[in-house]
Coordinates of C-alpha atoms in Angstrom, one line a residue:
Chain A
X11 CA 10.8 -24.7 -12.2
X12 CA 10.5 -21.1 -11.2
X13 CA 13.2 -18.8 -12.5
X14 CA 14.1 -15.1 -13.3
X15 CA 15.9 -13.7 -16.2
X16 CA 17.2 -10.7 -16.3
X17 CA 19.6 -8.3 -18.6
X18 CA 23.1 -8.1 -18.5
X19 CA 25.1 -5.2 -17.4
X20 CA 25.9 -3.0 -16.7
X21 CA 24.0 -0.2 -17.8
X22 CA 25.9 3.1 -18.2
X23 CA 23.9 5.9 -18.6
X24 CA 23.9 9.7 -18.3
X25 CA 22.3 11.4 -15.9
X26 CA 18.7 12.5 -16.8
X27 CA 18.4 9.6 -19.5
X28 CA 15.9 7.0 -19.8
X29 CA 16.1 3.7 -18.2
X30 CA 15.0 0.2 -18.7
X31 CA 16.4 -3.1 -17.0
X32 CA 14.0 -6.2 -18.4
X33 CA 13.2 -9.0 -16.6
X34 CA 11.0 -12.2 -17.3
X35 CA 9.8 -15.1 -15.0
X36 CA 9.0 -18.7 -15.3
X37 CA 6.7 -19.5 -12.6
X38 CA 3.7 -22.0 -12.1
X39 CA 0.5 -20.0 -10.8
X40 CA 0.6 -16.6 -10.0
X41 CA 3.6 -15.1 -8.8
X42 CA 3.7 -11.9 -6.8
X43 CA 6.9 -9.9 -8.5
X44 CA 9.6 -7.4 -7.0
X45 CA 12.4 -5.5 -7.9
X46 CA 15.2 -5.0 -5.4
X47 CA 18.3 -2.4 -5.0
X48 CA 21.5 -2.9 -3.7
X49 CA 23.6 -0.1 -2.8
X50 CA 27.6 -0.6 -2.9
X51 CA 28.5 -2.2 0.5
X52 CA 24.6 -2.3 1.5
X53 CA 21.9 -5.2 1.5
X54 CA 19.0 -5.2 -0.4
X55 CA 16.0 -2.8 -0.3
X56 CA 12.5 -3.3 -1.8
X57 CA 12.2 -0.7 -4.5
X58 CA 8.7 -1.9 -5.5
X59 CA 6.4 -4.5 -6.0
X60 CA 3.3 -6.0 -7.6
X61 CA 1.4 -9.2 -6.4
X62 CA -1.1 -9.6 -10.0
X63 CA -1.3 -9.5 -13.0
X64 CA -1.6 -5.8 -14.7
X65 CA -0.6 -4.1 -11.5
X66 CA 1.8 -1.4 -11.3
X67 CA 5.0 -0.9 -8.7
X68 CA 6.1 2.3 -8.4
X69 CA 8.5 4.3 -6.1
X70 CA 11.1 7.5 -5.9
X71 CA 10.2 7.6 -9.8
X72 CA 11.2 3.6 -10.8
X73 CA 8.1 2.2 -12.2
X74 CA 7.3 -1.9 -13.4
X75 CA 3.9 -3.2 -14.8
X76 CA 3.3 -6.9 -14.2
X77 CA 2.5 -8.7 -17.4
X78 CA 1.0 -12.0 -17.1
X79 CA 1.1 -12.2 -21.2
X80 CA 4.7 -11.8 -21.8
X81 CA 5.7 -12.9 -18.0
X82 CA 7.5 -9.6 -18.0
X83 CA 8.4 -7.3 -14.8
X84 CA 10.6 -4.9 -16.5
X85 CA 11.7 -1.8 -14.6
X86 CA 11.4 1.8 -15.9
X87 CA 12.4 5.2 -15.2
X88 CA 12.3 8.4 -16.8
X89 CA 15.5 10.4 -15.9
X90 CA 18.1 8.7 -13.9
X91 CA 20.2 10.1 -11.4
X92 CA 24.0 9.6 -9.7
X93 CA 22.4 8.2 -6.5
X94 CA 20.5 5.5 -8.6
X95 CA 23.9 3.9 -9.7
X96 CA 23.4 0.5 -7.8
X97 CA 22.5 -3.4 -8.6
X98 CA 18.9 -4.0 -9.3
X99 CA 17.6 -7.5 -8.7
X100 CA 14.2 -8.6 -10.4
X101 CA 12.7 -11.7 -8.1
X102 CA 9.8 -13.6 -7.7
X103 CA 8.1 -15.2 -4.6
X104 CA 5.2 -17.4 -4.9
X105 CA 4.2 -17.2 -1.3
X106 CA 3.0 -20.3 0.6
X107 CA 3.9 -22.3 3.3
X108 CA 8.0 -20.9 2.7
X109 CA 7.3 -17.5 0.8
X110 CA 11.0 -17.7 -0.6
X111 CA 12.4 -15.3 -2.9
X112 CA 13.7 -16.5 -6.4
X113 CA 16.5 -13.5 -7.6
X114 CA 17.5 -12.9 -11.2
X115 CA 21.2 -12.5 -11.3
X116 CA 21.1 -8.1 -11.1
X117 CA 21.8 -5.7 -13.2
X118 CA 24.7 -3.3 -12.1
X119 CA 23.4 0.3 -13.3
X120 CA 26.0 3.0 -13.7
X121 CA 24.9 6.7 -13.9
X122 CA 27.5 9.1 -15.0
X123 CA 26.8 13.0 -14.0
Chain B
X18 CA 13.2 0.7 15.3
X19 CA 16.5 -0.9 14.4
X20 CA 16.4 -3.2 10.6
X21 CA 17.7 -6.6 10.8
X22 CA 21.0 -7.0 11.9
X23 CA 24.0 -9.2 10.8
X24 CA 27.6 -9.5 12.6
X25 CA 29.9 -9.6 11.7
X26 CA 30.2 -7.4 8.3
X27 CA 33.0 -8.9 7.4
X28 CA 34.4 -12.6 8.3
X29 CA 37.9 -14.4 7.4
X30 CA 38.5 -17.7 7.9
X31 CA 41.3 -19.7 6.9
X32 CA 40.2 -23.1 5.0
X33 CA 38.9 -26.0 7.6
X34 CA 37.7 -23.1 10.5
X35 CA 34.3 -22.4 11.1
X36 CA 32.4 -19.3 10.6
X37 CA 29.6 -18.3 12.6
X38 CA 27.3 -15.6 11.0
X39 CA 24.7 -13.9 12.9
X40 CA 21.2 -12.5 12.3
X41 CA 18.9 -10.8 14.2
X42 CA 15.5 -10.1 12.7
X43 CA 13.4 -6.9 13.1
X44 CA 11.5 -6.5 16.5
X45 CA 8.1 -8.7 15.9
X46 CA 9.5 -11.2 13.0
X47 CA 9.4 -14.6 13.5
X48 CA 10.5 -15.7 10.2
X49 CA 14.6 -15.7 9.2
X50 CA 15.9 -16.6 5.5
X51 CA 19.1 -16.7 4.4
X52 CA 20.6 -16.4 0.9
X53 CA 23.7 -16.8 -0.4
X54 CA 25.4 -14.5 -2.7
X55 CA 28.5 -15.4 -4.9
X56 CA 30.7 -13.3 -6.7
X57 CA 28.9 -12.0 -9.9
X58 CA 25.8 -13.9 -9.2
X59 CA 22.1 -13.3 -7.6
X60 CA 21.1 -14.5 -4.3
X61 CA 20.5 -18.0 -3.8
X62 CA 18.2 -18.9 -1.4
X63 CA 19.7 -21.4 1.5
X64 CA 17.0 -22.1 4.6
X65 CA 13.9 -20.5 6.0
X66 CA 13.5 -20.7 9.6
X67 CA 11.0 -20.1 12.4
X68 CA 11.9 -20.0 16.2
X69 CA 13.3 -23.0 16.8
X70 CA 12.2 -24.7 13.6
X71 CA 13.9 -25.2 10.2
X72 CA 10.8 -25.1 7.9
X73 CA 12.8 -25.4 4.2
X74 CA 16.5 -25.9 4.1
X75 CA 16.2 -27.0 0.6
X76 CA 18.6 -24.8 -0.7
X77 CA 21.2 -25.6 2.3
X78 CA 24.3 -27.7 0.9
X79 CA 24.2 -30.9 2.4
X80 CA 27.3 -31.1 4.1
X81 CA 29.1 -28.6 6.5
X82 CA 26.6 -26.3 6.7
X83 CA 23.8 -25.4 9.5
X84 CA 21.2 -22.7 10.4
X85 CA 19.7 -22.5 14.0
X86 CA 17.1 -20.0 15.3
X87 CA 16.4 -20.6 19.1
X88 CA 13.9 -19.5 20.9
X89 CA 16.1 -16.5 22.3
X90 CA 18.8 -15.1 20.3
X91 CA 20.1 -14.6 16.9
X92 CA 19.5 -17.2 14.2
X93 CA 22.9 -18.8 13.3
X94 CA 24.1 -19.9 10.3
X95 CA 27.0 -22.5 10.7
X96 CA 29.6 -23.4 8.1
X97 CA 32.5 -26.4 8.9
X98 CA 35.6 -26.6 7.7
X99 CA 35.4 -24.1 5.8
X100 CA 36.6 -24.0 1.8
X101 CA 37.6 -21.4 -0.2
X102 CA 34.4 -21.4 -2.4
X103 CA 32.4 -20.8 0.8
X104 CA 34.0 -17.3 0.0
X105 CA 30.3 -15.2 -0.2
X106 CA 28.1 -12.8 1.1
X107 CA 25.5 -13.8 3.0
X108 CA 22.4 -11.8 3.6
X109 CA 19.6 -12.7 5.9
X110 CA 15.9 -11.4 5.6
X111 CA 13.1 -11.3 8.4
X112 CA 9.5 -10.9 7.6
X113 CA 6.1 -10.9 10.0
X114 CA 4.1 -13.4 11.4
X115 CA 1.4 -14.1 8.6
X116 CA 4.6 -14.2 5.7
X117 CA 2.8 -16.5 3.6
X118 CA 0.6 -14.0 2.4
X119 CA 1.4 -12.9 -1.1
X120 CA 3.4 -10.2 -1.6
X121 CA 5.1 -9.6 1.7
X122 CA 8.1 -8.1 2.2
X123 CA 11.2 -9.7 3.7
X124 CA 13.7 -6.8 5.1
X125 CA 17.0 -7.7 4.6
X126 CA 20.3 -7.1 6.6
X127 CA 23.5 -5.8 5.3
X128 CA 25.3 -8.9 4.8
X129 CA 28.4 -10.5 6.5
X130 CA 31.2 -11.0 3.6
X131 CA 33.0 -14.7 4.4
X132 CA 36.3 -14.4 2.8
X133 CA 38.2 -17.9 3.2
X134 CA 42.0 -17.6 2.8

């Protein structure tokens, strides 16, 4: 069946550090891929997302590349800030007649000033 | 050009009530989800809905629970009797006409938190 795997947290990081949250899928076909943020007390927001294979999601500095080879979606970027400290959720949809989402279990990331 | 909106934000129920939650998709969606979220766990995808049709309610429990979209109004999700691990939040998410084309977005509300006591 389809699933999402994604890393434990949480993430603690300083502000201005590097980050990377991996996720990996296990889909029939061609999957269009997407990473999610969840603010504290907020629903979820599309932070990016990529619909083949080698294409790149960026936005407000996050970026993920999606990798057909390793079935990888792992999300990047290069100096984290306070404001980023949320949940990040890796999913999968592979359209069709229901065009459900399939949600990894999130990643809590903590940014400390 | 309001999101999609959920009410209430936050629901208690005592075990065996039922719990109404409500979701009204952005202006010019015709397609409602709802997922499930448990403590320390993704979503979980429950039902997809168009007016006045339920098109996959796969990931619905079998029992006690309902999901409605009329023709006018909110789309409703209904849970009986209520039990403790009902306790959730549960986020609905709209998208366009034309959904089934890869790689669109569903907008998601904020959620109404069911606490059963």
């Amino acid at each position: 069946g389809n699933s999402v795997t994604q890393m434990e947290g949480p993430v603690t990081l300083s502000e201005e550090a590097f980050l990377t949250i991996n996720c990996t899928y296990t889909a029939t076909g061609y999957p269009s891929l997407f990473w999610y943020v969840q603010y504290p007390g907020e629903g979820l927001q599309l932070l990016l997302k990529a619909t083949k294979a080698d294409d790149k999601g960026s936005n407000k500095g996050f970026e993920a590349t999606y990798r057909k080879e390793t079935t990888s979606f792992h999300l990047e970027k290069g100096s984290v800030q306070v404001s980023d400290s949320a949940v990040y959720f890796c999913a999968l949809s592979r359209g069709g007649a229901t065009n459900k989402l399939i949600f990894g279990t999130g990643t809590l990331l903590a940014v400390q000033p | 050009n309001a999101g999609v909106m959920q009410n209430p934000r936050h629901l208690v129920r005592r075990r065996g009530q039922e719990a109404r939650l409500r979701c009204s998709p952005m202006k010019g969606h015709s397609h409602v989800y709802w997922y499930r979220q448990l403590p320390e766990e993704g979503l979980k995808f429950m039902v997809y809905l168009q007016k006045e049709n339920i098109i996959d309610e796969s990931g619905m429990p079998k029992e006690r629970f309902s999901a409605e979209f009329p023709k006018e109004g909110p789309s409703i999700l209904r849970i009986q009797q209520v039990v403790r691990g009902d306790s959730a939040a549960y986020f609905c998410a709209s998208s366009p006409p034309g959904q089934g084309k890869v790689g669109t977005e569903a907008f998601f509300g904020q959620g109404t938190r069911l606490t059963v006591v």
